[in-house]
CSV table of C-alpha atoms and ligand atoms in Angstrom, one decimal:
chain,number,residue,atom,x,y,z
A,264,MET,CA,0.3,-0.3,0.3
A,265,THR,CA,2.8,2.6,1.1
A,266,ASN,CA,4.5,1.6,-2.1
A,267,SER,CA,1.2,2.2,-4.6
A,268,ASN,CA,0.8,5.5,-3.2
A,269,ALA,CA,3.5,7.1,-3.7
A,270,ALA,CA,3.3,8.0,-7.0
A,271,PRO,CA,-0.3,9.6,-8.6
A,272,ALA,CA,-2.0,7.4,-10.6
A,273,ILE,CA,-2.8,7.2,-14.4
A,274,LEU,CA,-6.7,7.4,-15.5
A,275,ILE,CA,-6.1,5.9,-18.9
A,276,THR,CA,-9.4,6.7,-20.9
A,277,MET,CA,-11.1,8.2,-23.7
A,278,PRO,CA,-12.7,11.6,-23.7
A,279,HIS,CA,-15.7,10.9,-24.3
A,280,SER,CA,-16.7,7.9,-22.4
A,281,HIS,CA,-18.9,8.2,-19.5
A,282,TYR,CA,-17.2,5.1,-17.5
A,283,SER,CA,-14.0,7.1,-17.9
A,284,GLU,CA,-16.3,10.0,-16.4
A,285,LYS,CA,-17.3,7.3,-13.1
A,286,ALA,CA,-13.8,7.1,-13.0
A,287,ARG,CA,-12.5,10.4,-12.6
A,288,TRP,CA,-15.7,11.9,-10.7
A,289,ALA,CA,-14.9,9.1,-8.4
A,290,LEU,CA,-10.8,10.0,-8.0
A,291,ASP,CA,-11.9,13.8,-7.7
A,292,ARG,CA,-14.6,12.7,-4.8
A,293,VAL,CA,-12.0,11.0,-2.8
A,294,ALA,CA,-9.0,12.9,-3.7
A,295,LEU,CA,-6.9,10.4,-4.8
A,296,PRO,CA,-3.7,12.2,-6.7
A,297,TYR,CA,-3.9,11.1,-11.0
A,298,ARG,CA,-2.1,11.3,-14.2
A,299,GLU,CA,-4.8,11.7,-16.6
A,300,GLU,CA,-4.0,9.6,-19.8
A,301,PRO,CA,-6.9,10.0,-22.8
A,302,HIS,CA,-7.1,8.3,-25.8
A,303,VAL,CA,-8.5,8.3,-29.5
A,304,PRO,CA,-11.2,5.3,-30.0
A,305,LEU,CA,-9.1,2.0,-31.1
A,306,LEU,CA,-5.8,3.2,-30.3
A,307,HIS,CA,-6.6,3.2,-26.8
A,308,ARG,CA,-6.6,-1.1,-26.6
A,309,LEU,CA,-2.2,-0.1,-27.0
A,310,ALA,CA,-2.7,1.4,-23.3
A,311,THR,CA,-4.9,-0.3,-21.8
A,312,THR,CA,-3.7,-3.7,-23.7
A,313,ARG,CA,0.2,-3.1,-22.0
A,314,ASN,CA,-2.1,-2.8,-18.6
A,315,ASP,CA,-3.8,-6.5,-18.7
A,316,GLY,CA,-7.2,-4.5,-19.4
A,317,GLY,CA,-9.0,-4.4,-22.7
A,318,SER,CA,-12.2,-1.3,-22.5
A,319,VAL,CA,-11.1,2.6,-20.5
A,320,PRO,CA,-10.5,3.0,-17.9
A,321,VAL,CA,-8.4,1.9,-16.2
A,322,LEU,CA,-6.2,2.4,-13.3
A,323,VAL,CA,-2.4,2.3,-13.4
A,324,HIS,CA,-1.5,2.8,-8.8
A,325,GLY,CA,1.6,1.6,-8.0
A,326,PRO,CA,2.7,-2.2,-9.2
A,327,SER,CA,-1.7,-2.8,-9.0
A,328,ARG,CA,-4.3,-2.5,-12.7
A,329,PHE,CA,-8.1,-2.1,-12.9
A,330,VAL,CA,-9.5,-2.6,-15.5
A,331,ASP,CA,-13.6,-2.1,-14.4
A,332,SER,CA,-15.0,1.3,-13.2
A,333,THR,CA,-16.7,-0.8,-10.4
A,334,ASP,CA,-12.9,-1.6,-9.1
A,335,ILE,CA,-11.7,1.3,-9.7
A,336,LEU,CA,-14.5,3.0,-7.7
A,337,VAL,CA,-13.9,0.1,-4.8
A,338,HIS,CA,-10.3,0.6,-5.1
A,339,ALA,CA,-11.1,4.8,-4.2
A,340,ASP,CA,-13.6,4.2,-1.5
A,341,ALA,CA,-10.7,2.2,-0.3
A,342,VAL,CA,-7.6,4.5,-0.4
A,343,GLY,CA,-10.0,7.0,1.0
A,344,GLY,CA,-10.5,5.0,4.5
A,345,GLY,CA,-13.7,3.5,2.7
A,346,ASP,CA,-17.4,4.6,3.5
A,347,LEU,CA,-17.3,7.4,1.2
A,348,LEU,CA,-19.0,5.7,-2.2
A,349,TYR,CA,-19.7,2.6,-0.6
A,350,PRO,CA,-21.6,3.1,3.3
A,351,ARG,CA,-19.9,1.1,5.4
A,352,ASP,CA,-23.5,-0.3,6.8
A,353,ALA,CA,-23.9,-3.5,5.4
A,354,THR,CA,-27.3,-3.4,4.4
A,355,LEU,CA,-27.2,-0.2,2.8
A,356,GLY,CA,-23.7,-1.3,0.7
A,357,ARG,CA,-26.0,-3.8,-0.7
A,358,GLU,CA,-28.4,-1.5,-1.7
A,359,VAL,CA,-25.7,1.0,-3.0
A,360,ALA,CA,-23.6,-2.0,-5.1
A,361,ALA,CA,-26.8,-3.3,-6.8
A,362,LEU,CA,-27.7,0.0,-8.4
A,363,GLU,CA,-24.0,0.0,-9.4
A,364,GLU,CA,-24.6,-3.0,-11.1
A,365,ARG,CA,-28.1,-2.2,-13.3
A,366,PHE,CA,-26.6,1.1,-14.2
A,367,ASP,CA,-23.4,-0.2,-15.2
A,368,GLU,CA,-25.5,-3.1,-17.2
A,369,GLU,CA,-28.6,-1.0,-18.4
A,370,LEU,CA,-28.4,2.3,-18.6
A,371,GLY,CA,-24.5,2.7,-19.4
A,372,PRO,CA,-24.7,0.6,-22.8
A,373,HIS,CA,-28.3,2.5,-23.5
A,374,THR,CA,-27.3,6.0,-23.2
A,375,ARG,CA,-24.4,5.0,-25.2
A,376,ARG,CA,-25.8,3.2,-28.1
A,377,TRP,CA,-28.4,5.6,-28.4
A,378,ALA,CA,-25.6,8.5,-27.7
A,379,TYR,CA,-23.8,6.7,-30.7
A,380,ALA,CA,-26.6,6.4,-33.1
A,381,GLN,CA,-27.3,10.4,-33.5
A,382,LEU,CA,-23.9,11.0,-33.7
A,383,LEU,CA,-21.8,8.6,-35.8
A,384,PRO,CA,-23.7,10.3,-38.9
A,385,GLU,CA,-22.1,13.7,-37.4
A,386,PRO,CA,-18.0,12.6,-37.9
A,387,GLY,CA,-17.6,16.3,-37.9
A,388,LEU,CA,-19.4,16.8,-34.3
A,389,LEU,CA,-17.1,13.5,-33.0
A,390,ARG,CA,-13.3,13.9,-34.2
A,391,PRO,CA,-13.7,17.3,-32.2
A,392,VAL,CA,-14.0,15.6,-28.8
A,393,MET,CA,-13.1,12.3,-29.6
A,394,SER,CA,-9.7,13.4,-29.9
A,395,ARG,CA,-9.2,16.2,-26.8
A,396,GLY,CA,-6.3,15.7,-24.8
A,397,VAL,CA,-5.2,12.8,-26.4
A,398,PRO,CA,-1.9,12.4,-27.4
A,399,TRP,CA,-0.4,14.6,-30.8
A,400,LEU,CA,0.1,11.7,-33.0
A,401,GLU,CA,-3.0,10.6,-32.2
A,402,ALA,CA,-5.0,13.6,-32.7
A,403,ARG,CA,-3.3,13.5,-36.1
A,404,LEU,CA,-4.2,9.9,-36.7
A,405,LEU,CA,-8.2,10.0,-35.9
A,406,PRO,CA,-8.6,12.2,-39.3
A,407,VAL,CA,-7.6,9.3,-41.1
A,408,ILE,CA,-9.0,6.0,-39.0
A,409,MET,CA,-12.0,7.6,-38.5
A,410,PRO,CA,-14.0,5.7,-41.4
A,411,TRP,CA,-12.5,2.1,-39.0
A,412,VAL,CA,-13.4,4.1,-36.0
A,413,LEU,CA,-16.5,4.2,-36.7
A,414,SER,CA,-18.0,0.9,-38.3
A,415,LEU,CA,-16.1,-1.0,-35.4
A,416,ILE,CA,-18.0,1.8,-33.0
A,417,ARG,CA,-20.9,1.0,-35.2
A,418,LYS,CA,-20.3,-3.2,-35.5
A,419,ALA,CA,-19.3,-3.6,-31.4
A,420,PHE,CA,-22.9,-1.2,-30.4
A,421,ARG,CA,-24.5,-3.1,-33.2
A,422,ILE,CA,-26.0,-0.1,-33.9
A,423,THR,CA,-29.7,0.1,-36.5
A,424,PRO,CA,-32.0,2.8,-36.1
A,425,GLU,CA,-33.8,-0.2,-34.4
A,426,SER,CA,-31.6,-1.1,-31.6
A,427,ALA,CA,-31.3,2.9,-31.1
A,428,LEU,CA,-35.2,3.4,-30.7
A,429,ARG,CA,-34.9,0.3,-28.0
A,430,SER,CA,-32.4,1.3,-26.3
A,431,ILE,CA,-33.8,5.0,-25.8
A,432,GLU,CA,-36.8,3.0,-24.7
A,433,ARG,CA,-34.8,1.2,-22.0
A,434,VAL,CA,-32.9,4.6,-20.8
A,435,ARG,CA,-36.7,5.9,-20.2
A,436,GLY,CA,-37.8,3.4,-18.7
A,437,ILE,CA,-34.4,3.3,-16.1
A,438,PHE,CA,-35.8,7.0,-15.8
A,439,ARG,CA,-38.7,6.3,-14.4
A,440,GLU,CA,-37.6,4.3,-12.3
A,441,VAL,CA,-35.5,6.4,-11.1
A,442,ASP,CA,-38.5,9.5,-10.3
A,443,GLU,CA,-40.6,6.6,-8.5
A,444,ARG,CA,-37.7,5.5,-6.2
A,445,LEU,CA,-36.8,9.9,-5.7
A,446,CYS,CA,-41.2,10.3,-5.2
A,447,ASP,CA,-40.7,9.8,-1.7
A,448,GLY,CA,-38.6,13.5,-1.0
A,449,ARG,CA,-35.3,11.5,-0.8
A,450,ARG,CA,-32.2,13.6,-1.4
A,451,PHE,CA,-30.6,10.9,-2.5
A,452,LEU,CA,-30.5,6.9,-4.2
A,453,VAL,CA,-29.4,5.3,-0.8
A,454,GLY,CA,-29.5,6.4,2.9
A,455,GLU,CA,-28.7,9.8,3.8
A,456,ARG,CA,-25.6,11.0,1.7
A,457,PHE,CA,-24.5,10.6,-2.0
A,458,THR,CA,-22.8,7.6,-3.0
A,459,ALA,CA,-21.5,5.4,-6.1
A,460,ALA,CA,-25.3,4.7,-6.9
A,461,ASP,CA,-25.7,8.5,-7.5
A,462,LEU,CA,-22.4,8.7,-9.2
A,463,THR,CA,-22.8,5.6,-11.6
A,464,PHE,CA,-26.7,7.1,-12.5
A,465,ALA,CA,-25.5,10.7,-13.0
A,466,ALA,CA,-21.9,9.4,-14.7
A,467,LEU,CA,-23.3,6.8,-16.9
A,468,ALA,CA,-27.3,8.9,-17.7
A,469,ALA,CA,-24.7,12.1,-19.0
A,470,PRO,CA,-25.1,10.5,-22.3
A,471,VAL,CA,-28.6,11.4,-22.9
A,472,LEU,CA,-28.4,15.2,-20.7
A,473,PHE,CA,-25.3,16.6,-21.5
A,474,PRO,CA,-25.1,18.1,-18.2
A,475,ALA,CA,-23.3,20.8,-17.1
A,476,GLY,CA,-20.0,20.1,-15.1
A,477,CYS,CA,-19.8,16.6,-16.7
A,478,ARG,CA,-15.8,16.6,-17.6
A,479,ALA,CA,-16.8,13.7,-20.3
A,480,ALA,CA,-16.0,15.6,-23.8
A,481,TYR,CA,-19.4,16.2,-25.6
A,482,PRO,CA,-20.4,18.3,-28.1
A,483,ALA,CA,-23.1,21.5,-27.7
A,484,LEU,CA,-25.7,20.5,-26.7
A,485,ASP,CA,-27.2,23.2,-29.6
A,486,ALA,CA,-24.7,21.6,-32.2
A,487,VAL,CA,-26.0,17.9,-32.2
A,488,PRO,CA,-28.8,16.8,-34.8
A,489,ALA,CA,-32.5,18.0,-33.3
A,490,ALA,CA,-33.5,14.1,-32.2
A,491,MET,CA,-30.7,13.7,-30.0
A,492,ARG,CA,-31.4,18.0,-28.6
A,493,GLU,CA,-34.9,17.4,-28.0
A,494,GLU,CA,-34.8,13.6,-26.2
A,495,ALA,CA,-32.2,15.5,-24.1
A,496,LEU,CA,-34.8,18.5,-23.1
A,497,ARG,CA,-37.4,15.7,-22.2
A,498,LEU,CA,-35.0,13.9,-20.0
A,499,ARG,CA,-34.1,16.8,-17.9
A,500,ASP,CA,-36.9,17.5,-17.1
A,501,THR,CA,-37.9,14.2,-15.5
A,502,ASP,CA,-37.2,13.8,-11.6
A,503,ALA,CA,-34.4,11.3,-12.2
A,504,GLY,CA,-32.8,14.6,-15.2
A,505,ARG,CA,-33.3,16.6,-12.7
A,506,PHE,CA,-31.8,14.8,-10.2
A,507,ALA,CA,-28.7,14.2,-12.1
A,508,LEU,CA,-28.1,17.6,-12.6
A,509,ARG,CA,-28.0,18.6,-9.4
A,510,LEU,CA,-25.3,16.2,-8.4
A,511,PHE,CA,-23.0,16.9,-11.6
A,512,SER,CA,-23.6,21.5,-10.2
A,513,GLN,CA,-23.6,19.5,-5.7
A,514,GLU,CA,-21.6,16.8,-5.9
A,515,ARG,CA,-19.3,17.1,-9.0
A,516,GLY,CA,-16.2,18.8,-7.4
A,517,GLY,CA,-12.7,18.4,-7.8
A,518,SER,CA,-9.9,19.3,-10.4
A,519,SER,CA,-10.5,19.9,-13.7
B,642,GSH,N1,-17.3,-2.6,-17.4
B,642,GSH,C1,-16.5,-1.6,-18.0
B,642,GSH,C2,-17.6,-1.6,-19.2
B,642,GSH,C3,-16.4,0.0,-20.2
B,642,GSH,C4,-16.7,0.4,-21.8
B,642,GSH,O1,-18.2,0.1,-22.1
B,642,GSH,N2,-16.3,1.1,-21.7
B,642,GSH,C5,-16.1,1.2,-23.7
B,642,GSH,C6,-16.1,2.9,-23.6
B,642,GSH,S1,-17.5,4.0,-22.6
B,642,GSH,C7,-15.2,1.1,-24.0
B,642,GSH,O2,-13.6,1.1,-23.6
B,642,GSH,N3,-15.0,0.7,-25.2
B,642,GSH,C8,-14.4,-0.2,-26.2
B,642,GSH,C9,-13.2,-1.0,-26.0
B,642,GSH,O3,-14.3,-1.9,-25.0
B,642,GSH,O4,-12.5,-2.0,-26.3
B,642,GSH,C10,-16.2,-0.9,-16.5
B,642,GSH,O5,-17.2,-0.4,-15.8
B,642,GSH,O6,-15.0,0.0,-16.5
């Protein structure tokens, strides 16, 4: 532990990745010093596989590698002394972990598929977003590899007009579940304090809300296709949407 805490950690990300924003938010929250290393899609694999991972985010902390956002949150919580993102109380802790898993497995993939379906036909909007802060050479290469990147994304996430519509329906369904949970006036999803459940909901909802304060790279809401903008405005105008926006404005501190 002493050794792993000596040097700043490295967080390998893609600039627009919402799972990366989930990890970044957690590290900022517990004030774990880190340096972010963003990569463009496809080329991120050179960095992640070198560190025993595949997808982003990957956290390299001393000799340890964390190749999944939930493992990064658990590690960040432990390094911060515990009880920061995951309540020590066993019942509350289990509820937080179950909600986090549900958002990871259901919300994240469906917000991503819907958002990509809207933006893949707009490479001019995606290019600056995907190359924000990446190494100079990767930024120069992106326009060349863009056709492969877009086609791989379309295949990997099985993006079609029909699947995108199914995905936005699933997103709306999860927002309705969160609306119901919040309707007793609670300020957080579990217990009396901000937890990994709140953080995960807000971070993984970001691609359909474009929240102020989110540090993932997105195009401006007024630049995206009308259907995407209208959906974002509809979802913002729900209790779950207002809740996520409040979390970004009140709970997303830390360095930018
Ligand atoms: N279960 C993973 C999911 C992460 C994930 O899906 N990351 C996406 C970006 S948002 C990714 O890296 N996709 C490209 C790849 O898998 O190579 C986590 O929670 O970290």
